[in-house]
């Protein structure tokens, strides 16, 4: 059920449109405050956060830790060898212990069920920092970036080119809440989960298209978006995927087809020369670095919301 009172941030469409837009507004406000050099806004003073990582990370780790500390709190990094989730200890035990120390828990895990279990057993808010299924904080940051560059998300055309992965699922779940035009162009049998596509379509909010033709898909795009072809946990498939995904590289020619107003976005890390060319990442229409910066601002607002500020 979508409502503004939920304990956890696990999927964008758990929340209603007003709440998502309010969080994005607050992200912009707190971003402006931090940019102004203001150092006295410390809502997280005396609060602590555990950050569980079973996968590598740069942006998620550094943006959560930095954001939480800039707002007065203290964040604790727990890497794959510290916790050994499900191996050294069961997820439900980890959840019930950590919430006795910490005010909030952030986690990046493989199986989506692990984040659901953490949320179920922890009495404090749990924030999803990426699972094999979705990456909601990333797409909140992306929405903030689109609003900053285009002025609004509603009505824009976002064309994702590549693997129908966790990033695509979060785009679809955002499209179930806020109206825009979302297109996923991916090779056959690399489409996003059917149920998630259905969920987004059923919401009846946004225009959703899944296609195997990137050249047609990008026409009239406001944003062309790309991500790695082999996600964390799939790296042994990388070579095979490079063959199957031929024709899905975002290069200068594809950006030309998108038209002069199109921005390029990528959640990063990017493999230049694979899913995107170096020239596209470095082009003036590429907004990948402001996008990465916005991870921190979007997450600050998500945590402020969950902690009742
Ligand atoms: N985009 C993103 O989540 O980056 P990291 O894997 O570096 O955290
Ligand atoms: N789809 C990528 C996103 C990385 C931020 C992965 O899961 O590895």
Coordinates of C-alpha atoms and ligand atoms in Angstrom, one line a residue:
X1 CA 0.0 0.0 0.0
X2 CA 1.3 3.4 -1.0
X3 CA 1.4 5.8 1.9
X4 CA 3.8 8.3 3.4
X5 CA 4.1 6.5 6.8
X6 CA 6.1 3.5 5.7
X7 CA 9.1 2.5 7.8
X8 CA 11.4 1.5 5.0
X9 CA 12.5 2.7 1.5
X10 CA 12.6 -0.5 -0.5
X11 CA 10.7 0.3 -3.8
X12 CA 9.7 3.7 -5.2
X13 CA 6.1 2.6 -5.8
X14 CA 5.6 1.7 -2.1
X15 CA 5.0 5.5 -1.8
X16 CA 2.5 7.7 -3.4
X17 CA 3.2 10.5 -5.9
X18 CA 2.9 13.3 -3.3
X19 CA 5.5 11.6 -1.0
X20 CA 7.9 11.0 -3.9
X21 CA 7.7 14.5 -5.1
X22 CA 8.0 15.9 -1.5
X23 CA 11.2 13.8 -1.0
X24 CA 12.6 15.2 -4.3
X25 CA 11.7 18.8 -3.3
X26 CA 13.4 18.3 0.1
X27 CA 16.5 16.8 -1.7
X28 CA 16.8 20.1 -3.7
X29 CA 16.3 22.2 -0.6
X30 CA 18.9 20.3 1.5
X31 CA 21.3 20.3 -1.5
X32 CA 21.0 24.1 -1.7
X33 CA 21.6 24.4 2.0
X34 CA 24.7 22.2 1.9
X35 CA 26.0 24.0 -1.2
X36 CA 25.6 27.3 0.6
X37 CA 28.1 26.2 3.2
X38 CA 25.6 26.0 6.0
X39 CA 26.9 23.7 8.7
X40 CA 24.4 24.1 11.4
X41 CA 21.6 21.9 10.0
X42 CA 22.4 18.7 11.9
X43 CA 19.1 16.7 12.1
X44 CA 21.0 13.4 12.4
X45 CA 23.1 14.5 15.4
X46 CA 23.4 11.6 17.9
X47 CA 22.1 9.1 15.3
X48 CA 24.0 6.2 13.8
X49 CA 23.5 4.1 10.7
X50 CA 24.8 0.7 9.7
X51 CA 25.6 0.3 6.0
X52 CA 25.7 -3.4 4.9
X53 CA 27.5 -4.2 1.6
X54 CA 27.6 -7.7 0.2
X55 CA 28.7 -6.2 -3.2
X56 CA 31.3 -3.5 -4.2
X57 CA 30.4 0.1 -4.3
X58 CA 31.8 3.6 -4.6
X59 CA 28.9 6.0 -5.0
X60 CA 26.5 4.3 -2.7
X61 CA 29.0 3.9 0.1
X62 CA 30.6 7.3 -0.1
X63 CA 27.3 9.2 -0.7
X64 CA 25.5 7.6 2.2
X65 CA 28.4 7.9 4.6
X66 CA 29.2 11.5 3.6
X67 CA 25.5 12.6 3.5
X68 CA 24.7 11.1 6.9
X69 CA 27.8 12.7 8.5
X70 CA 27.2 16.1 6.9
X71 CA 23.8 16.1 8.6
X72 CA 25.3 15.3 11.9
X73 CA 25.2 11.5 12.1
X74 CA 27.7 8.7 12.2
X75 CA 27.7 5.9 9.6
X76 CA 29.4 2.5 10.0
X77 CA 30.6 0.6 6.9
X78 CA 30.1 -3.2 7.0
X79 CA 31.8 -4.9 4.0
X80 CA 31.2 -8.4 2.7
X81 CA 33.7 -10.0 5.1
X82 CA 32.4 -8.2 8.2
X83 CA 28.8 -9.5 8.2
X84 CA 28.9 -12.5 5.8
X85 CA 25.1 -12.2 5.5
X86 CA 23.4 -15.6 5.6
X87 CA 26.7 -17.4 6.1
X88 CA 28.1 -16.3 9.4
X89 CA 24.7 -15.3 10.6
X90 CA 21.1 -15.3 9.4
X91 CA 19.7 -12.1 8.0
X92 CA 16.8 -12.0 10.5
X93 CA 19.4 -12.1 13.4
X94 CA 21.5 -9.4 11.8
X95 CA 18.4 -7.2 11.5
X96 CA 17.3 -7.7 15.1
X97 CA 20.8 -7.0 16.5
X98 CA 21.6 -3.9 14.4
X99 CA 18.4 -2.1 15.1
X100 CA 19.3 -2.2 18.8
X101 CA 22.4 -0.1 18.0
X102 CA 21.4 2.0 15.1
X103 CA 18.7 4.4 14.1
X104 CA 18.7 3.3 10.4
X105 CA 20.1 0.6 8.3
X106 CA 21.2 0.8 4.6
X107 CA 22.0 -2.4 2.7
X108 CA 23.2 -3.5 -0.7
X109 CA 22.6 -7.2 -1.2
X110 CA 22.2 -9.9 -3.9
X111 CA 18.8 -11.5 -3.3
X112 CA 16.0 -9.1 -3.0
X113 CA 14.5 -11.3 -0.3
X114 CA 17.4 -10.3 1.9
X115 CA 16.4 -6.6 1.9
X116 CA 12.8 -7.7 2.6
X117 CA 13.9 -9.8 5.5
X118 CA 16.1 -7.0 6.9
X119 CA 13.1 -4.7 6.8
X120 CA 10.7 -7.2 8.3
X121 CA 12.9 -8.0 11.3
X122 CA 14.5 -4.6 12.0
X123 CA 12.4 -2.1 14.0
X124 CA 14.2 0.8 12.4
X125 CA 14.0 2.1 8.8
X126 CA 15.8 0.0 6.2
X127 CA 17.0 1.7 2.9
X128 CA 17.6 -0.4 -0.2
X129 CA 21.1 0.5 -1.6
X130 CA 20.6 -1.9 -4.6
X131 CA 19.5 -5.6 -4.9
X132 CA 19.6 -7.9 -7.9
X133 CA 16.0 -6.7 -8.4
X134 CA 16.1 -2.9 -8.1
X135 CA 18.0 0.3 -7.2
X136 CA 15.5 2.9 -5.9
X137 CA 17.9 5.4 -4.5
X138 CA 19.6 5.6 -7.9
X139 CA 16.4 6.4 -9.7
X140 CA 15.4 9.0 -7.1
X141 CA 18.8 10.7 -7.8
X142 CA 18.1 10.4 -11.5
X143 CA 14.7 12.0 -11.1
X144 CA 16.2 14.8 -9.2
X145 CA 18.8 15.3 -12.0
X146 CA 16.2 15.3 -14.7
X147 CA 14.1 17.9 -12.8
X148 CA 17.3 20.1 -12.4
X149 CA 18.2 19.9 -16.1
X150 CA 14.8 19.8 -17.8
X151 CA 12.7 21.5 -15.2
X152 CA 10.2 18.6 -14.6
X153 CA 10.1 14.8 -14.9
X154 CA 6.4 14.6 -15.8
X155 CA 6.0 14.3 -19.5
X156 CA 9.6 13.6 -20.3
X157 CA 10.7 10.7 -22.5
X158 CA 13.4 8.6 -20.9
X159 CA 14.9 5.9 -23.1
X160 CA 17.0 3.2 -21.4
X161 CA 19.2 1.2 -23.8
X162 CA 20.7 -2.1 -22.6
X163 CA 20.0 -4.9 -20.1
X164 CA 16.5 -5.1 -18.5
X165 CA 18.0 -5.1 -15.1
X166 CA 17.6 -3.7 -11.5
X167 CA 17.9 -0.1 -12.9
X168 CA 15.1 -0.7 -15.3
X169 CA 12.9 -2.2 -12.6
X170 CA 13.3 1.0 -10.5
X171 CA 12.5 3.2 -13.6
X172 CA 9.3 1.1 -14.1
X173 CA 8.3 1.4 -10.5
X174 CA 8.8 5.2 -10.6
X175 CA 6.7 5.2 -13.8
X176 CA 4.0 3.6 -11.7
X177 CA 3.8 6.7 -9.5
X178 CA 4.9 9.7 -11.6
X179 CA 3.7 10.2 -15.2
X180 CA 6.4 10.2 -17.9
X181 CA 7.2 8.1 -21.0
X182 CA 9.6 5.3 -20.3
X183 CA 11.1 3.1 -23.0
X184 CA 13.4 0.2 -22.4
X185 CA 15.3 -1.0 -25.5
X186 CA 17.0 -4.3 -24.8
X187 CA 18.0 -7.5 -26.7
X188 CA 15.4 -10.3 -26.9
X189 CA 15.3 -12.4 -23.7
X190 CA 17.0 -9.6 -21.7
X191 CA 13.7 -7.8 -21.1
X192 CA 12.8 -6.6 -17.5
X193 CA 10.6 -8.9 -15.4
X194 CA 7.2 -9.3 -16.9
X195 CA 5.4 -8.8 -13.6
X196 CA 7.1 -5.5 -13.0
X197 CA 6.3 -4.2 -16.5
X198 CA 2.7 -5.3 -15.9
X199 CA 2.6 -3.5 -12.5
X200 CA 3.9 -0.3 -14.1
X201 CA 1.4 -0.6 -17.0
X202 CA -1.5 -1.4 -14.7
X203 CA -0.9 1.7 -12.6
X204 CA -2.1 3.5 -15.8
X205 CA 0.1 6.6 -15.0
X206 CA 2.9 6.5 -17.6
X207 CA 3.4 5.4 -21.1
X208 CA 5.6 2.2 -21.0
X209 CA 7.3 0.6 -24.0
X210 CA 9.6 -2.4 -24.1
X211 CA 11.3 -2.8 -27.5
X212 CA 14.3 -4.5 -29.1
X213 CA 15.0 -1.6 -31.5
X214 CA 17.2 1.1 -29.9
X215 CA 17.4 3.3 -33.0
X216 CA 13.7 3.7 -33.1
X217 CA 13.4 3.9 -29.3
X218 CA 15.6 7.0 -28.9
X219 CA 13.8 9.2 -31.3
X220 CA 12.5 12.3 -29.5
X221 CA 14.1 11.2 -26.2
X222 CA 14.8 13.8 -23.5
X223 CA 17.2 11.3 -21.8
X224 CA 19.1 8.4 -23.2
X225 CA 20.2 6.2 -20.3
X226 CA 22.6 3.3 -20.1
X227 CA 24.0 0.8 -17.6
X228 CA 26.5 -2.0 -17.7
X229 CA 25.5 -5.1 -19.7
X230 CA 26.8 -7.5 -17.0
X231 CA 25.7 -6.4 -13.5
X232 CA 27.4 -7.4 -10.2
X233 CA 27.0 -11.1 -9.9
X234 CA 26.9 -11.6 -13.7
X235 CA 30.5 -10.8 -14.5
X236 CA 31.3 -14.3 -15.8
X237 CA 28.6 -13.7 -18.4
X238 CA 30.3 -10.5 -19.6
X239 CA 31.9 -12.0 -22.7
X240 CA 28.7 -13.7 -23.9
X241 CA 26.7 -10.5 -23.2
X242 CA 29.1 -8.4 -25.2
X243 CA 28.1 -10.4 -28.3
X244 CA 24.4 -10.5 -27.6
X245 CA 24.2 -6.7 -26.8
X246 CA 26.0 -5.6 -30.0
X247 CA 23.9 -2.9 -31.4
X248 CA 22.9 -1.6 -28.0
X249 CA 25.9 0.5 -27.4
X250 CA 25.1 4.2 -26.8
X251 CA 27.4 5.9 -29.3
X252 CA 27.5 9.3 -30.9
X253 CA 25.4 8.1 -33.9
X254 CA 22.6 6.9 -31.5
X255 CA 22.7 10.2 -29.6
X256 CA 22.3 12.0 -32.9
X257 CA 19.2 10.0 -33.7
X258 CA 17.9 11.0 -30.2
X259 CA 18.1 14.6 -31.3
X260 CA 19.7 17.8 -30.1
X261 CA 17.8 18.1 -26.8
X262 CA 18.7 14.6 -25.5
X263 CA 20.9 14.3 -22.4
X264 CA 22.9 11.2 -21.7
X265 CA 22.7 9.5 -18.2
X266 CA 24.4 6.5 -16.7
X267 CA 24.2 5.3 -13.1
X268 CA 28.0 4.5 -13.2
X269 CA 30.3 2.6 -13.1
X270 CA 30.5 2.8 -16.9
X271 CA 32.5 0.5 -19.1
X272 CA 33.6 2.9 -21.8
X273 CA 33.8 1.1 -25.2
X274 CA 31.2 -1.5 -24.1
X275 CA 27.7 -0.1 -23.3
X276 CA 28.7 3.5 -24.1
X277 CA 31.5 5.2 -26.0
X278 CA 34.1 7.4 -24.3
X279 CA 32.9 10.2 -26.5
X280 CA 29.3 10.0 -25.2
X281 CA 30.4 10.0 -21.6
X282 CA 32.6 13.0 -22.2
X283 CA 30.1 14.9 -24.4
X284 CA 28.5 18.2 -23.3
X285 CA 25.1 16.5 -23.2
X286 CA 26.4 13.9 -20.7
X287 CA 25.2 14.7 -17.2
X288 CA 26.6 11.5 -15.5
X289 CA 28.6 13.5 -12.9
X290 CA 25.8 15.8 -11.6
X291 CA 23.7 12.6 -11.6
X292 CA 26.3 10.8 -9.4
X293 CA 26.4 13.8 -7.1
X294 CA 22.7 13.7 -6.7
X295 CA 22.9 10.3 -5.1
X296 CA 23.9 12.0 -1.9
X297 CA 21.2 14.7 -2.0
X298 CA 18.4 12.2 -2.9
X299 CA 19.4 9.8 -0.2
X300 CA 19.7 12.6 2.4
X301 CA 16.1 13.5 1.7
X302 CA 15.0 9.8 1.8
X303 CA 16.6 9.4 5.2
X304 CA 15.1 12.7 6.5
X305 CA 11.7 11.5 5.4
X306 CA 12.1 8.0 7.1
X307 CA 13.5 9.6 10.3
X308 CA 10.5 12.0 10.5
X309 CA 12.1 15.3 9.5
Ligands
LIG1 N1 25.6 3.8 -9.1 C1 26.0 3.1 -8.1 O1 25.2 2.5 -7.3 O2 27.4 3.0 -7.9 P1 28.2 2.2 -6.9 O3 28.0 0.7 -7.3 O4 29.6 2.6 -7.0 O5 27.6 2.4 -5.5
LIG2 N1 23.1 -2.9 -12.8 C1 24.3 -2.5 -12.1 C2 24.1 -1.2 -11.4 C3 25.4 -0.8 -10.6 C4 25.1 0.5 -9.9 C5 24.6 -3.6 -11.2 O1 23.7 -4.2 -10.5 O2 25.8 -4.0 -11.1

